[in-house]
mmCIF file of C-alpha atoms and ligand atoms in Angstrom:
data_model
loop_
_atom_site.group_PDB
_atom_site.id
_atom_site.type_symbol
_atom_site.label_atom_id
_atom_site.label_comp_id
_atom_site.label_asym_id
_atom_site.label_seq_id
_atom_site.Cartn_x
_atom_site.Cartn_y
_atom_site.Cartn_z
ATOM 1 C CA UNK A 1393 0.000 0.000 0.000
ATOM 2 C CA UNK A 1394 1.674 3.460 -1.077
ATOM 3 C CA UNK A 1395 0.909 5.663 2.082
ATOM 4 C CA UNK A 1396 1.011 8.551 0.040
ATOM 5 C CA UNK A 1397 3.891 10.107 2.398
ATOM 6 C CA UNK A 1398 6.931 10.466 0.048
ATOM 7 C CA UNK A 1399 8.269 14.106 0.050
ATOM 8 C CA UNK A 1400 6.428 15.050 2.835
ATOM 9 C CA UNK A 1401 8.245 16.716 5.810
ATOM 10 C CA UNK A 1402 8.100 15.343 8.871
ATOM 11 C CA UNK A 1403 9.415 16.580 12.543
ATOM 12 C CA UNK A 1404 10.245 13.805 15.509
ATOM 13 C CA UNK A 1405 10.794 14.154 18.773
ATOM 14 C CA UNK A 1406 12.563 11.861 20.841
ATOM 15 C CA UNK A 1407 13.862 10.532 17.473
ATOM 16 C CA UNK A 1408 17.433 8.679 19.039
ATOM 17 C CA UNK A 1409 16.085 5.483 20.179
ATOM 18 C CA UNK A 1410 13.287 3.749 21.298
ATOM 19 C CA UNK A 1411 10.053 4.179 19.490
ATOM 20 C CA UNK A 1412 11.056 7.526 18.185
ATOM 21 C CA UNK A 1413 13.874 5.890 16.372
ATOM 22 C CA UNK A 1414 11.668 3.215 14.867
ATOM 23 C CA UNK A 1415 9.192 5.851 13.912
ATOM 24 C CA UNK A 1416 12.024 8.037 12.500
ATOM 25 C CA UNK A 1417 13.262 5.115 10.187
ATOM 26 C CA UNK A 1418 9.913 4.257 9.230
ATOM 27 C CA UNK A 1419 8.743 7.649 7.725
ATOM 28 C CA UNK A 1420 11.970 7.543 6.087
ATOM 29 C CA UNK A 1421 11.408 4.446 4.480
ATOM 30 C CA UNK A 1422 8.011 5.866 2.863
ATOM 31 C CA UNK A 1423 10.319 8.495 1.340
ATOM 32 C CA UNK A 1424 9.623 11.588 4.281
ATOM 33 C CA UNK A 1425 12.079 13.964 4.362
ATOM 34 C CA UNK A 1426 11.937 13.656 8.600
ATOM 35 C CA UNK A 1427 13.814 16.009 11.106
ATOM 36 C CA UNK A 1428 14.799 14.405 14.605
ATOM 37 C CA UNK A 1429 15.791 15.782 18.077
ATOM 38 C CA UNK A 1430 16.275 14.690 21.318
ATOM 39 C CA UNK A 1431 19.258 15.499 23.805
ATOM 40 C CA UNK A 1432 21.790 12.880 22.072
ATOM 41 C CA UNK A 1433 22.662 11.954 18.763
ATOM 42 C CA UNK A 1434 22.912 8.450 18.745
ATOM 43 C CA UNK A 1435 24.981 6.040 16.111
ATOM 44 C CA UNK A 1436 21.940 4.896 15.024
ATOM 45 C CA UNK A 1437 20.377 8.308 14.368
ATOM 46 C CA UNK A 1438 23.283 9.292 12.586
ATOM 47 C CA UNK A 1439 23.034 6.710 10.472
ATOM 48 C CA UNK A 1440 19.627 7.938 8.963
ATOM 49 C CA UNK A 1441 21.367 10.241 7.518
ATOM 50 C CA UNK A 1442 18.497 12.971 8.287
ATOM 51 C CA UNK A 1443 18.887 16.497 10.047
ATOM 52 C CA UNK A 1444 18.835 16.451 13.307
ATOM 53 C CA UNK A 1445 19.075 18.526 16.488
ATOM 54 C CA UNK A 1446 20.508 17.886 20.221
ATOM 55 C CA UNK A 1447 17.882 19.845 22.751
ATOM 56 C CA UNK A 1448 16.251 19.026 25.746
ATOM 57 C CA UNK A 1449 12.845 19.718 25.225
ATOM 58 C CA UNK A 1450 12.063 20.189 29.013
ATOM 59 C CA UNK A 1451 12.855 23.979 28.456
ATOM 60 C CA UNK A 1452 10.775 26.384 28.080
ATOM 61 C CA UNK A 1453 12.134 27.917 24.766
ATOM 62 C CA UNK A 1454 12.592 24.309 23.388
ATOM 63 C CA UNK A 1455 9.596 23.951 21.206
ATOM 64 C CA UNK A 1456 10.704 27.109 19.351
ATOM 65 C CA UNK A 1457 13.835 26.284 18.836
ATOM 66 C CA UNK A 1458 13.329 23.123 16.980
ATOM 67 C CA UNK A 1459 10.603 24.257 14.965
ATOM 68 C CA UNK A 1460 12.623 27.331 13.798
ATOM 69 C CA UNK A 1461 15.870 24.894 12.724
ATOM 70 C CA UNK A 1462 13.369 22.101 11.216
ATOM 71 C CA UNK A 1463 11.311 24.700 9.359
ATOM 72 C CA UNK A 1464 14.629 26.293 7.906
ATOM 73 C CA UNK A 1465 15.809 22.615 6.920
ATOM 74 C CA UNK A 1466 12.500 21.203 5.451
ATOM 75 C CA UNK A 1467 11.057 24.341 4.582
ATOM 76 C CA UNK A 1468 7.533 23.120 6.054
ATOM 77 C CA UNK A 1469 6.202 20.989 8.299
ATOM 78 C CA UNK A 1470 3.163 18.011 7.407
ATOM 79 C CA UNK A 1471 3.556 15.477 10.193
ATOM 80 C CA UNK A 1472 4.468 16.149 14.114
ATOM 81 C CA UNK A 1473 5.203 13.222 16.143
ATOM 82 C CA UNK A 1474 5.283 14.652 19.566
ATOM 83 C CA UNK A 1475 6.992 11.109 20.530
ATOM 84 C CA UNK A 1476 9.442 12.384 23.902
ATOM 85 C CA UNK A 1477 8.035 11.224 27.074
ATOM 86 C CA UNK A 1478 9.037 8.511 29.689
ATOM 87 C CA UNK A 1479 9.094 8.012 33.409
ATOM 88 C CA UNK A 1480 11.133 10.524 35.197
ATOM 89 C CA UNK A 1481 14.657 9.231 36.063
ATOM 90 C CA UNK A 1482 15.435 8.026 39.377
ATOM 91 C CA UNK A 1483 12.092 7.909 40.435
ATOM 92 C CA UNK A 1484 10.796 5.433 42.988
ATOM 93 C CA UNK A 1485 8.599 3.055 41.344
ATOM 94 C CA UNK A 1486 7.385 1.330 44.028
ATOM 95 C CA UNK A 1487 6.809 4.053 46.271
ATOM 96 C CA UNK A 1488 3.197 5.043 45.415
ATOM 97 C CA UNK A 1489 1.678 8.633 45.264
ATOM 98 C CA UNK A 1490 3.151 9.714 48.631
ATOM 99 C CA UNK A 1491 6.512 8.971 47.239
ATOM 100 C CA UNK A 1492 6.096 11.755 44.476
ATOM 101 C CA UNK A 1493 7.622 15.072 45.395
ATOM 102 C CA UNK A 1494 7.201 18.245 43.931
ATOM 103 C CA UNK A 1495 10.277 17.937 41.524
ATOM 104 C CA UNK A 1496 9.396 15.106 40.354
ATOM 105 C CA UNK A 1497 5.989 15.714 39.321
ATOM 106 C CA UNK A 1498 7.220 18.753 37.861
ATOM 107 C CA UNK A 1499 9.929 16.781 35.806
ATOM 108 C CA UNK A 1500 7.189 14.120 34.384
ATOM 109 C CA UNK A 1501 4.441 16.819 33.272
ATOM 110 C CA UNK A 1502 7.465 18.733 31.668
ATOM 111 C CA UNK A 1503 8.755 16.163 29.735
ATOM 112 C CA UNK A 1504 5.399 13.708 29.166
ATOM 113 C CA UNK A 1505 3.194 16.961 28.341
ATOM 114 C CA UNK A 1506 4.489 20.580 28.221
ATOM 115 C CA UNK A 1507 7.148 19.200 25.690
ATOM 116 C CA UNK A 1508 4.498 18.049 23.707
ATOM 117 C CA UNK A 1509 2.454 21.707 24.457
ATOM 118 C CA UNK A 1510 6.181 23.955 23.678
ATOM 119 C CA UNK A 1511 6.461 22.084 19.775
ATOM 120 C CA UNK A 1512 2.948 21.654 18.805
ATOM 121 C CA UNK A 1513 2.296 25.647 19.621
ATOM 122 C CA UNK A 1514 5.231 26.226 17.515
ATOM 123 C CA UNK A 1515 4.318 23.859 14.783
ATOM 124 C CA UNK A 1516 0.829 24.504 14.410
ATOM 125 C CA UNK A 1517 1.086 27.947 12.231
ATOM 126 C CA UNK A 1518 2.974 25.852 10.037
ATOM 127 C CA UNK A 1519 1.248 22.732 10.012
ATOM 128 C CA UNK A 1520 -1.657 24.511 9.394
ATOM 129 C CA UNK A 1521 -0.361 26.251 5.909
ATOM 130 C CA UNK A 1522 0.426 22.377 4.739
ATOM 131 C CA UNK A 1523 -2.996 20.732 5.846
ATOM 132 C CA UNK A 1524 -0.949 18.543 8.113
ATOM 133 C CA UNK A 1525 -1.176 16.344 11.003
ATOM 134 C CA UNK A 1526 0.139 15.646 14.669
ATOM 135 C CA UNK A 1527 0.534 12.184 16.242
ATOM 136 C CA UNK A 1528 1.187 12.321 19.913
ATOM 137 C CA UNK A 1529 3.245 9.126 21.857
ATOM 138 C CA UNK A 1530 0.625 8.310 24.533
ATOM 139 C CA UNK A 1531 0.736 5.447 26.453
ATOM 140 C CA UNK A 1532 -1.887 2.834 28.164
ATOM 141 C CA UNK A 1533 -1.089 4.786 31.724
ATOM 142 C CA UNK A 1534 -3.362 7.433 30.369
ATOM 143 C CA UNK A 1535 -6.697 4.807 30.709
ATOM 144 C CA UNK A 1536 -5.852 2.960 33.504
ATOM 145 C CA UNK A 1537 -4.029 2.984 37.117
ATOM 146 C CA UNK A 1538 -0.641 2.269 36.884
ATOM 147 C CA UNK A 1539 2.260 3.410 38.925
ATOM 148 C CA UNK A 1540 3.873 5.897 38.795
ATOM 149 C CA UNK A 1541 1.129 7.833 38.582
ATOM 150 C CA UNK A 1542 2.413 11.059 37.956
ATOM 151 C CA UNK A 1543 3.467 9.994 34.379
ATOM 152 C CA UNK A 1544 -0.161 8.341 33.878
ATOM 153 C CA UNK A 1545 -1.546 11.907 34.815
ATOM 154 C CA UNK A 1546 0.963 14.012 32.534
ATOM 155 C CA UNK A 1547 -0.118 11.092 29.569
ATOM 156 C CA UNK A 1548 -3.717 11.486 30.173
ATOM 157 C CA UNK A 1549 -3.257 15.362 29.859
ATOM 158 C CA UNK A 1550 -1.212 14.317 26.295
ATOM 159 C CA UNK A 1551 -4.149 12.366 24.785
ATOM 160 C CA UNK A 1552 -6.718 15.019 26.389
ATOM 161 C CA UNK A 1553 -4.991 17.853 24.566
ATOM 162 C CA UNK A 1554 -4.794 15.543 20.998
ATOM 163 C CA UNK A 1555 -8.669 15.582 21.034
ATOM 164 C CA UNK A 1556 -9.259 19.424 21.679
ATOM 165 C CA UNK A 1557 -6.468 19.909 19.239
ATOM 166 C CA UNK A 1558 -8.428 17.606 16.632
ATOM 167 C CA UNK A 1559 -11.773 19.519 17.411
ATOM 168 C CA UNK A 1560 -10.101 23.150 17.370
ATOM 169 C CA UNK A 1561 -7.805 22.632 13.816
ATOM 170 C CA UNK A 1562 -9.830 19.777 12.549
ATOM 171 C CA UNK A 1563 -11.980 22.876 10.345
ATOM 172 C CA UNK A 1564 -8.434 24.307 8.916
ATOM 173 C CA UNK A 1565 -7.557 20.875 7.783
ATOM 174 C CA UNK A 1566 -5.356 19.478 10.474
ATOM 175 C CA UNK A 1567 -5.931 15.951 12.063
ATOM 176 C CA UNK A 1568 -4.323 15.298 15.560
ATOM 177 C CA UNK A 1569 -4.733 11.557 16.501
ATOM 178 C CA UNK A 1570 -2.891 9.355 19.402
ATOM 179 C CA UNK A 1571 -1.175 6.254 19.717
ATOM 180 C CA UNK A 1572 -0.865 4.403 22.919
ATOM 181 C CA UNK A 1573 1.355 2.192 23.449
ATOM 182 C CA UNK A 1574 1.597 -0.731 25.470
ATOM 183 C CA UNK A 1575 4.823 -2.538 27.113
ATOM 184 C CA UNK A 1576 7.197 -2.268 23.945
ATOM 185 C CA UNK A 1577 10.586 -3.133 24.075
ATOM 186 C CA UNK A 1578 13.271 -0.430 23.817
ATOM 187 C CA UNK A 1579 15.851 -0.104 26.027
ATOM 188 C CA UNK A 1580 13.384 0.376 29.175
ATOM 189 C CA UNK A 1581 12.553 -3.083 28.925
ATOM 190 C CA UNK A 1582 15.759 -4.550 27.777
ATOM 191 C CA UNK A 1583 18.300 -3.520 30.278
ATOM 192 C CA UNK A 1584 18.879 -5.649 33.055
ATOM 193 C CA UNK A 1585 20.171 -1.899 34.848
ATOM 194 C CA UNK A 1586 17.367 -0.118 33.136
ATOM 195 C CA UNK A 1587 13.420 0.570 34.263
ATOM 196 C CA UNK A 1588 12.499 -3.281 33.863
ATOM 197 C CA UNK A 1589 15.533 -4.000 36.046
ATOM 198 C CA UNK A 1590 14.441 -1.346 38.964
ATOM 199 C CA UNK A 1591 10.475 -2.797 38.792
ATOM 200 C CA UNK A 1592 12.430 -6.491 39.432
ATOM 201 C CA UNK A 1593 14.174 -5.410 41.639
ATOM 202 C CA UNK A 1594 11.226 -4.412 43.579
ATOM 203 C CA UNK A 1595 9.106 -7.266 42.761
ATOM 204 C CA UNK A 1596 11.958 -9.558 44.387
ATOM 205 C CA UNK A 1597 12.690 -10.892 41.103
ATOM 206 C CA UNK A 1598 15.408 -11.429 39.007
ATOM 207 C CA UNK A 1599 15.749 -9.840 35.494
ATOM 208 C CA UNK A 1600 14.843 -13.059 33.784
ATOM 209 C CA UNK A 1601 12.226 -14.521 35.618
ATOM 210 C CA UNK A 1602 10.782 -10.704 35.536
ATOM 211 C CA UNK A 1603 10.780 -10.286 32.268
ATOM 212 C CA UNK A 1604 9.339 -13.704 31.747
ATOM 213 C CA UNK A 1605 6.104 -13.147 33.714
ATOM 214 C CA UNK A 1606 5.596 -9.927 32.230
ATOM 215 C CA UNK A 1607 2.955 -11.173 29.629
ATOM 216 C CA UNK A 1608 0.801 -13.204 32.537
ATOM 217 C CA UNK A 1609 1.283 -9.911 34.967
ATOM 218 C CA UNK A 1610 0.022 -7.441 32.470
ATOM 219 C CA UNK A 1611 -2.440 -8.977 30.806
ATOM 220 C CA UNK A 1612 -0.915 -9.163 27.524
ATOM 221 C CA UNK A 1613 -3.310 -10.789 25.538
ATOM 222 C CA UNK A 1614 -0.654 -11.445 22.426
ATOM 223 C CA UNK A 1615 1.781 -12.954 25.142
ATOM 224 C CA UNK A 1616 4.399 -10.481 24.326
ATOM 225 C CA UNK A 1617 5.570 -7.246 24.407
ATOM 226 C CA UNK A 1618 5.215 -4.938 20.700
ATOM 227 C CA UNK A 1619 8.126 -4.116 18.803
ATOM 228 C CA UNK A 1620 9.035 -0.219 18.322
ATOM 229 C CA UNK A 1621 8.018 -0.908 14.725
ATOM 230 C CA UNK A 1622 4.820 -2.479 15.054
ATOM 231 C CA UNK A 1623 3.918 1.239 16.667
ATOM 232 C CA UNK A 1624 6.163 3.198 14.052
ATOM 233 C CA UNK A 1625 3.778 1.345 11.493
ATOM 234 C CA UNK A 1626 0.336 2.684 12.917
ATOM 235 C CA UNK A 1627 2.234 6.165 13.239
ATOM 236 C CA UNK A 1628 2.634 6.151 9.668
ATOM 237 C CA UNK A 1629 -0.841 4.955 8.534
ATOM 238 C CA UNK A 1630 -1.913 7.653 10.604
ATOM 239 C CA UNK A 1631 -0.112 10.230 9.059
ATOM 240 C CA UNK A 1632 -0.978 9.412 5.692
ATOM 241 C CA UNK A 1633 -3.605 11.076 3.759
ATOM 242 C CA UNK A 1634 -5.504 7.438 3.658
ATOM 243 C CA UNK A 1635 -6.257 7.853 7.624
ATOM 244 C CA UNK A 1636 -7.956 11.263 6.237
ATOM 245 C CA UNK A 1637 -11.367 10.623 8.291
ATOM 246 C CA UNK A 1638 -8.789 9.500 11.172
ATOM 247 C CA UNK A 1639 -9.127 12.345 13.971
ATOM 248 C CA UNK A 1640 -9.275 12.839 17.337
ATOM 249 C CA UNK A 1641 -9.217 8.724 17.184
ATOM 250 C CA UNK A 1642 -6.521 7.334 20.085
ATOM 251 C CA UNK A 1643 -5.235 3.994 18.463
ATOM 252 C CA UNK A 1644 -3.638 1.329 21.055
ATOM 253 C CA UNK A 1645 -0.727 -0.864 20.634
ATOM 254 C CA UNK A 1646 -0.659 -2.626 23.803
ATOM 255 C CA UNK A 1647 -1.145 -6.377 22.744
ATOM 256 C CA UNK A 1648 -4.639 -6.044 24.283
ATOM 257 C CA UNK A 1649 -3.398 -5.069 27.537
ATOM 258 C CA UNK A 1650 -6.225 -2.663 28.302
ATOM 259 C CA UNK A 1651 -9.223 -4.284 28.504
ATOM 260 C CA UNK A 1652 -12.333 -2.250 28.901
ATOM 261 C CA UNK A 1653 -14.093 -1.592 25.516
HETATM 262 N N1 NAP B 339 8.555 1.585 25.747
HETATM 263 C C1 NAP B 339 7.375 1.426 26.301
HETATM 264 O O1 NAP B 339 7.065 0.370 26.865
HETATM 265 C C2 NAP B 339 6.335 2.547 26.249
HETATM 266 C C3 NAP B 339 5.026 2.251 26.655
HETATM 267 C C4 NAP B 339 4.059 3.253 26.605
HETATM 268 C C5 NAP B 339 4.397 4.514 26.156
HETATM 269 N N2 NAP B 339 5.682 4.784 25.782
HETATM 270 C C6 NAP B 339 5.976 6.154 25.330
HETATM 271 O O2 NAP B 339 6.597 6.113 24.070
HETATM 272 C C7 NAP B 339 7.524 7.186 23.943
HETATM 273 C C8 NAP B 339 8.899 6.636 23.593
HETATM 274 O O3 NAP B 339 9.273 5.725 24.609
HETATM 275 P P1 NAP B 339 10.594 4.827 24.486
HETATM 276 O O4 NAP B 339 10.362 3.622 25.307
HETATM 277 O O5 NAP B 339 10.995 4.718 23.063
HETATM 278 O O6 NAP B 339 11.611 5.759 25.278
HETATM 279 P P2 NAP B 339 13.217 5.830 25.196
HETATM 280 O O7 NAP B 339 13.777 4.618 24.562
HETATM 281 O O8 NAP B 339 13.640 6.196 26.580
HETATM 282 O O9 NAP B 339 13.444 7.061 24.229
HETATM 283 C C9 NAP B 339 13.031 8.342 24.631
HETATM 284 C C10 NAP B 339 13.464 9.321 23.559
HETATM 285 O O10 NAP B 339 13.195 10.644 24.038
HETATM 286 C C11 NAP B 339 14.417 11.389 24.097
HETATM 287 N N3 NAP B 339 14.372 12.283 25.248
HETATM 288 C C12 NAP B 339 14.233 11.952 26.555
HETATM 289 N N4 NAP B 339 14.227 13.052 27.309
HETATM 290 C C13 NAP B 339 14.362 14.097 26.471
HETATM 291 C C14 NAP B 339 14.416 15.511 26.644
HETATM 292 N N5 NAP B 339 14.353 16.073 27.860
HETATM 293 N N6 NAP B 339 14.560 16.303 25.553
HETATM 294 C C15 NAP B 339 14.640 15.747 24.315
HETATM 295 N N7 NAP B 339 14.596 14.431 24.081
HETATM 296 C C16 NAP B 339 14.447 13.620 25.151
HETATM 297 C C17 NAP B 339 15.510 10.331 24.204
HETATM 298 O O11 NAP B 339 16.731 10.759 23.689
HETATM 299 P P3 NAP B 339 17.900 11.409 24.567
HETATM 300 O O12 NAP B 339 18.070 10.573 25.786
HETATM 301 O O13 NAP B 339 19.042 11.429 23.633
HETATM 302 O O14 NAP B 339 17.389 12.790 24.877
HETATM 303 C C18 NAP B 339 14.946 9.251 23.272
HETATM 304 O O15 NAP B 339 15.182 9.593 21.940
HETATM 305 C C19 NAP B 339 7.495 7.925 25.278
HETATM 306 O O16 NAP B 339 6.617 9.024 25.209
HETATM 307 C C20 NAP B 339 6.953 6.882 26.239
HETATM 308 O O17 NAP B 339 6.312 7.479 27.338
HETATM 309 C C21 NAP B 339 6.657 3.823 25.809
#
């Protein structure tokens, strides 16, 4: 299926691993002419061979900045995958609400939501001239309780904000739709020293044996966690003028994880 994308200009954020990576290669593979940032440049990104920027889009001025480079790269922007997000480092995962101090709450809602807020305000005027779209990184903490909830909270704001932005621009010709994901495996999940490691750790368990009960614990109905690719893929469709009745829609990848209709 030709997803109608090639030539189009595309902006990612969080683009040096992870999901953002995967989405990153995947526009470029329908022929997008796609701008990445995040704090790093990793081997990998490099490798893409696209334009990219090092910021840390939990400053304030951060959304401008990138907007102003990728609009004087691309000249124009179609597609915004507001991708950056993740639990905020060095948090306590198993210490519950009371655990969460101001900082940290602060940290999580800056990087899970006012990112997202800082490059969409900047993007929109632009997005707007090209008939565009925005796809914001959610994730299945926005319908349900998990811990920590402070980054459940900051992703609920992220998927609230894609539907008033789909209502508000939907009449100038912009669609703004969400993807959640599920458990996927990036580096999170596959580092013994990483997240998964620190949620074994406090589950008593050892990497392994952690990682090996994850499907039962979570529910995951496919009995494994998604690949970045599998949500780079639904990304893409999304962007594409074929998902042009696609708005204000929030489209899971969780391997059926959530379970209310
Ligand atoms: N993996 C999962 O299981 C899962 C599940 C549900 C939702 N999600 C969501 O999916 C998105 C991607 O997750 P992931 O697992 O791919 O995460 P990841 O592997 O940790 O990648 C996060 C990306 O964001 C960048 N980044 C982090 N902080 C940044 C900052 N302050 N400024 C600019 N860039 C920053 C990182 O690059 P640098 O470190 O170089 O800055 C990296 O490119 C996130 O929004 C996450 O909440 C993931």
């Amino acid at each position: 299926m030709d997803l109608q994308l090639s030539g189009k200009k595309a902006v990612v954020t969080g683009a040096s691993k992870g999901i953002g990576l995967a989405i990153s290669e995947c526009l470029v593979a329908e022929g997008m002419h796609v701008y990445g940032a995040s704090r790093t440049v990793t081997p990998e990104l490099a490798a893409l061979g696209i334009p990219t920027l090092a910021v840390d889009l939990s400053h304030a001025d951060s959304g401008e900045r990138l907007v102003d480079h990728a609009v004087e790269q691309l000249g124009g922007i179609d597609v915004l995958v507001n991708n950056v997000g993740g639990g905020a480092e060095g948090a306590d995962l198993a210490g519950g609400f009371l655990s969460l101090d101001e900082e940290t709450w602060q940290r999580s809602l800056n990087l899970n939501l006012l990112s997202a807020v800082r490059v969409t305000r900047a993007a929109l005027p632009y997005i707007v001239e090209r008939r565009g779209s925005i796809v914001n990184i959610s994730s299945i903490g926005a319908r349900a309780s998990y811990q920590p909830v402070d980054y459940g909270v900051a992703k609920a704001g992220l998927t609230n904000m894609s539907k008033a932005l789909a209502e508000e621009f939907g009449p100038l010709g912009v669609r703004v739709n969400t993807v959640t994901p599920g458990p996927t495996l990036t580096q999170n999940w596959r580092d013994p020293e990483g997240y998964a490691g620190d949620l074994a750790k406090a589950a008593g368990l050892d990497y392994d044996e952690f990682m090996a009960r994850i499907p039962a614990t979570m529910g995951i109905t496919t009995g494994r966690l998604a690949e970045p690719s599998e949500v780079a893929a639904v990304v893409a469709f999304l962007a594409s003028p074929l998902a042009g009745s696609v708005t204000g829609a929030d489209y899971r990848v969780d391997g059926g994880v959530l379970k209310a209709v």
